[in-house]
Short mmCIF file of C-alpha atoms in Angstrom, two decimals:
data_model
loop_
_atom_site.label_atom_id
_atom_site.label_comp_id
_atom_site.label_asym_id
_atom_site.label_seq_id
_atom_site.Cartn_x
_atom_site.Cartn_y
_atom_site.Cartn_z
CA VAL A 1289 1.65 15.98 -8.82
CA LEU A 1290 4.21 17.13 -6.78
CA ASP A 1291 7.11 19.57 -6.37
CA ALA A 1292 10.31 19.17 -4.61
CA GLN A 1293 9.20 19.27 -1.08
CA GLY A 1294 6.16 16.78 -1.13
CA ALA A 1295 3.30 19.51 -1.68
CA MET A 1296 0.16 18.16 -4.43
CA THR A 1297 0.80 21.15 -6.94
CA THR A 1298 -2.68 19.28 -8.66
CA GLN A 1299 -6.02 17.87 -7.56
CA ARG A 1300 -5.82 14.44 -7.05
CA VAL A 1301 -7.32 12.63 -10.16
CA ARG A 1302 -9.26 8.84 -8.97
CA VAL A 1303 -10.79 6.11 -10.30
CA ASP A 1304 -12.55 2.88 -9.71
CA THR A 1305 -10.18 -0.07 -10.17
CA PRO A 1306 -12.07 -1.99 -13.01
CA TYR A 1307 -12.65 -5.97 -12.86
CA PRO A 1308 -11.12 -7.67 -14.26
CA CYS A 1309 -7.84 -5.94 -14.35
CA PRO A 1310 -5.12 -8.06 -16.30
CA PRO A 1311 -1.84 -6.19 -16.80
CA ALA A 1312 -2.77 -4.97 -20.42
CA ARG A 1313 -5.78 -3.26 -18.70
CA PHE A 1314 -3.77 -1.79 -15.84
CA LEU A 1315 -1.34 0.26 -17.97
CA SER A 1316 -4.47 1.50 -20.07
CA GLU A 1317 -5.94 3.21 -16.98
CA VAL A 1318 -2.99 4.43 -15.92
CA ASP A 1319 -2.11 6.13 -19.63
CA ASN A 1320 -5.52 7.55 -19.54
CA LEU A 1321 -5.24 8.59 -15.87
CA CYS A 1322 -2.13 10.58 -16.47
CA THR A 1323 -3.82 12.21 -19.65
CA GLU A 1324 -5.71 14.64 -17.25
CA LEU A 1325 -2.29 15.78 -15.40
CA PRO A 1326 1.10 17.70 -16.30
CA ARG A 1327 3.65 16.40 -17.41
CA SER A 1328 5.95 15.90 -15.09
CA GLN A 1329 9.84 15.07 -14.38
CA ARG A 1330 10.03 11.57 -12.83
CA VAL A 1331 6.70 8.77 -11.99
CA SER A 1332 6.66 7.29 -8.51
CA VAL A 1333 3.61 4.16 -8.58
CA GLY A 1334 2.98 2.78 -6.05
CA PHE A 1335 1.53 -0.57 -6.23
CA PRO A 1336 -1.07 -3.44 -4.67
CA GLY A 1337 1.24 -5.99 -4.40
CA MET A 1338 4.85 -7.77 -3.33
CA LEU A 1339 7.13 -6.68 -6.28
CA ARG A 1340 11.14 -7.95 -6.34
CA GLU A 1341 13.41 -6.21 -9.17
CA GLY A 1342 10.52 -4.72 -10.73
CA LYS A 1343 8.80 -7.26 -11.69
CA VAL A 1344 5.25 -8.55 -10.45
CA LEU A 1345 5.39 -11.67 -7.46
CA HIS A 1346 1.93 -11.69 -6.27
CA VAL A 1347 -0.80 -8.64 -6.52
CA PRO A 1348 -4.49 -10.45 -4.67
CA SER A 1349 -6.61 -7.33 -5.13
CA LEU A 1350 -5.74 -7.18 -9.24
CA SER A 1351 -5.87 -11.03 -9.10
CA ARG A 1352 -9.54 -10.83 -8.87
CA LEU A 1353 -12.36 -10.80 -12.00
CA GLU A 1354 -14.74 -8.72 -10.05
CA TYR A 1355 -14.62 -6.58 -6.57
CA GLY A 1356 -14.23 -8.61 -3.30
CA GLY A 1357 -14.58 -12.22 -5.38
CA PRO A 1358 -11.64 -15.83 -5.46
CA GLN A 1359 -8.80 -14.80 -6.85
CA ASP A 1360 -8.94 -16.15 -10.82
CA PRO A 1361 -5.59 -18.78 -11.35
CA GLY A 1362 -5.50 -17.29 -15.04
CA LEU A 1363 -5.80 -13.75 -14.33
CA ALA A 1364 -3.26 -14.20 -11.54
CA ALA A 1365 -0.40 -16.46 -13.97
CA ARG A 1366 -1.17 -13.27 -16.25
CA TRP A 1367 0.47 -10.84 -13.88
CA HIS A 1368 2.95 -13.05 -11.82
CA GLY A 1369 6.64 -12.37 -13.03
CA TYR A 1370 4.97 -9.30 -15.17
CA PRO A 1371 8.09 -6.49 -16.08
CA LEU A 1372 5.75 -3.55 -14.07
CA SER A 1373 8.72 -1.40 -13.54
CA ASP A 1374 10.05 -1.73 -17.16
CA LYS A 1375 6.11 -1.52 -18.98
CA LEU A 1376 5.80 1.93 -16.80
CA ALA A 1377 8.62 3.83 -17.41
CA GLU A 1378 8.66 3.00 -21.60
CA LEU A 1379 4.68 4.15 -20.81
CA PHE A 1380 6.04 7.53 -19.16
CA SER A 1381 9.25 8.37 -21.18
CA VAL A 1382 10.15 9.76 -17.68
CA PRO A 1383 12.31 7.69 -14.67
CA THR A 1384 10.34 5.81 -12.87
CA LYS A 1385 10.40 3.89 -9.45
CA VAL A 1386 7.17 1.43 -8.93
CA VAL A 1387 7.23 0.16 -4.98
CA ASN A 1388 4.63 -1.65 -2.93
CA ASP A 1389 1.72 1.06 -1.79
CA ALA A 1390 2.29 1.12 1.81
CA ASP A 1391 5.87 1.57 1.45
CA MET A 1392 4.59 4.48 -0.77
CA GLN A 1393 2.80 5.92 2.02
CA GLY A 1394 5.86 4.93 4.41
CA CYS A 1395 8.20 6.98 3.27
CA ALA A 1396 5.61 10.38 3.38
CA VAL A 1397 5.49 9.97 7.64
CA ALA A 1398 8.50 7.35 8.27
CA LYS A 1399 10.69 9.64 10.78
CA GLY A 1400 14.31 7.76 10.47
CA GLU A 1401 13.91 7.18 14.41
CA GLY A 1402 15.18 3.86 14.71
CA PHE A 1403 12.54 0.44 13.88
CA GLU A 1404 9.35 2.07 12.54
CA PHE A 1405 6.53 0.25 10.56
CA VAL A 1406 3.40 0.74 8.75
CA MET A 1407 -0.08 -0.72 8.62
CA THR A 1408 -2.35 0.42 5.94
CA LEU A 1409 -5.82 -0.37 6.40
CA GLY A 1410 -7.58 -0.19 3.09
CA THR A 1411 -9.54 -2.91 0.73
CA GLY A 1412 -6.97 -5.30 2.60
CA VAL A 1413 -4.15 -4.64 5.24
CA GLY A 1414 -0.84 -3.83 3.55
CA THR A 1415 2.40 -3.24 5.59
CA ALA A 1416 6.19 -1.75 5.79
CA LEU A 1417 9.38 -1.66 7.97
CA PHE A 1418 12.11 1.32 8.39
CA ASN A 1419 14.94 1.00 10.06
CA GLU A 1420 17.10 4.69 10.94
CA GLY A 1421 14.63 5.91 7.88
CA LEU A 1422 15.58 3.38 5.33
CA LEU A 1423 13.14 1.48 4.04
CA LEU A 1424 13.52 -2.25 3.88
CA PRO A 1425 12.55 -4.71 1.60
CA HIS A 1426 8.92 -5.28 1.49
CA LEU A 1427 7.67 -8.35 3.20
CA GLU A 1428 4.30 -9.46 2.78
CA LEU A 1429 3.50 -9.57 6.65
CA SER A 1430 -0.54 -9.43 6.13
CA HIS A 1431 -1.19 -12.82 5.04
CA GLY A 1432 0.63 -14.94 8.05
CA ALA A 1433 -1.55 -16.83 10.09
CA PHE A 1434 -3.32 -14.25 12.53
CA ARG A 1435 -6.98 -15.40 14.28
CA LYS A 1436 -9.01 -18.50 13.62
CA LYS A 1437 -6.86 -19.52 10.77
CA LEU A 1438 -7.29 -16.22 9.33
CA SER A 1439 -4.60 -13.32 7.66
CA THR A 1440 -4.94 -9.68 9.05
CA ASP A 1441 -5.54 -8.96 5.80
CA LEU A 1442 -9.12 -10.78 5.65
CA ALA A 1443 -9.55 -10.23 9.33
CA LEU A 1444 -8.91 -6.36 8.45
CA GLY A 1445 -10.08 -5.42 5.68
CA ASN A 1446 -12.88 -3.68 4.39
CA ALA A 1447 -15.24 -6.82 3.24
CA ALA A 1448 -14.82 -8.08 7.47
CA ARG A 1449 -14.93 -4.10 8.83
CA LYS A 1450 -18.94 -3.49 7.02
CA ARG A 1451 -19.68 -7.63 8.26
CA ILE A 1452 -18.62 -7.45 11.51
CA GLY A 1453 -19.37 -3.95 12.56
CA LYS A 1454 -17.06 -0.90 13.55
CA LYS A 1455 -16.59 -2.14 17.16
CA LYS A 1456 -15.36 -5.52 16.38
CA TRP A 1457 -13.30 -4.22 13.46
CA ARG A 1458 -11.89 -2.07 15.64
CA LYS A 1459 -11.07 -4.55 18.31
CA ARG A 1460 -9.54 -6.57 15.95
CA VAL A 1461 -6.87 -3.81 14.92
CA VAL A 1462 -5.72 -3.23 18.16
CA GLU A 1463 -5.20 -7.31 18.51
CA ALA A 1464 -3.00 -6.89 15.46
CA ILE A 1465 -0.77 -4.28 16.42
CA ASN A 1466 -0.02 -6.35 19.42
CA TRP A 1467 0.53 -9.44 17.21
CA PHE A 1468 2.61 -7.48 15.47
CA ASP A 1469 4.54 -5.92 17.86
CA GLN A 1470 5.42 -9.23 19.57
CA MET A 1471 7.16 -10.66 16.23
CA LEU A 1472 8.74 -6.67 15.38
CA PHE A 1473 9.25 -4.97 18.46
CA TYR A 1474 9.41 -1.91 16.94
CA ASP A 1475 9.64 1.65 18.34
CA THR A 1476 6.77 3.18 16.46
CA ILE A 1477 3.34 2.29 14.92
CA TYR A 1478 1.74 4.41 12.17
CA ILE A 1479 -1.49 3.59 10.81
CA GLY A 1480 -3.06 4.89 7.57
CA GLY A 1481 -5.45 3.72 4.86
CA GLY A 1482 -8.64 4.71 3.95
CA ASN A 1483 -9.58 2.76 6.68
CA ALA A 1484 -8.22 4.19 9.83
CA LYS A 1485 -10.31 7.32 10.02
CA HIS A 1486 -12.65 4.32 11.56
CA LEU A 1487 -10.00 4.04 15.04
CA ASP A 1488 -10.51 5.37 18.04
CA ASP A 1489 -7.20 7.10 19.00
CA GLU A 1490 -7.53 6.57 22.71
CA ALA A 1491 -8.15 2.95 22.61
CA LEU A 1492 -4.13 2.25 20.45
CA PRO A 1493 -1.06 2.11 22.37
CA ASP A 1494 1.05 5.13 22.71
CA ASN A 1495 3.79 4.37 20.25
CA ALA A 1496 0.79 3.79 17.58
CA GLN A 1497 -0.04 7.19 15.71
CA ILE A 1498 -2.53 7.69 13.03
CA VAL A 1499 -1.34 9.26 9.39
CA PRO A 1500 -3.21 10.62 7.03
CA ASN A 1501 -4.69 8.74 4.01
CA SER A 1502 -3.01 11.40 1.39
CA ALA A 1503 0.90 9.88 2.79
CA GLY A 1504 0.44 7.48 0.15
CA ILE A 1505 0.59 10.76 -2.49
CA THR A 1506 2.90 12.27 -0.90
CA GLY A 1507 5.24 9.79 -0.06
CA GLY A 1508 6.28 9.42 -3.66
CA VAL A 1509 9.06 12.25 -3.59
CA ARG A 1510 10.46 10.51 -0.57
CA VAL A 1511 10.94 6.99 -2.14
CA TRP A 1512 13.18 8.36 -3.99
CA GLU A 1513 15.93 8.72 -1.15
CA LEU A 1514 14.61 5.87 0.94
CA SER A 1515 14.03 3.34 -1.25
CA THR A 1516 17.40 0.79 -2.08
CA GLU A 1517 15.47 -1.07 -4.96
#
């Protein structure tokens, strides 16, 4: 729970993602999680997928029967088109905003100075774009072909980091940063997520900044100001 300035007023509560996790189970887990927290006046939700007008278009991490497994067509179909914003608003009974989790993290760190790019490194790779402080519509930039027909989501994800080792993984991250820059010509890139701590600051470009993973929570206040949806 955050105050109006974005400071945490309670300890963070977390649970492991259950698998499989269809929409009904997701709502149940969120409901159980919130019973440990005091009542709030509004709710911000960072969701690991693509949403449009509050409905789920694509959510790779929750479309698997087990962690790291292949996507299950049946589970993916149950998520596609699911009215997540409406369902969560019904659950919480307070104003609720649902955005991509990388967008949420970006809202905590974007400074409103030119064109800013956010890349989160965790189970996969998330991205967010800001122009003069305004959160732009979400794009799944990490799912495009990157190297040897692998997307950045697969090439830099946690499974790849464990498989190839930290040294090679770091080089891939720098390669991906340069690859994104050739497409986006951003002024600043912010790198967050749970695996950002494994990077070498000195190997990153001058316009790159590593940001704390807690931004994924603290962005829940500013998202109401910066989001256009």
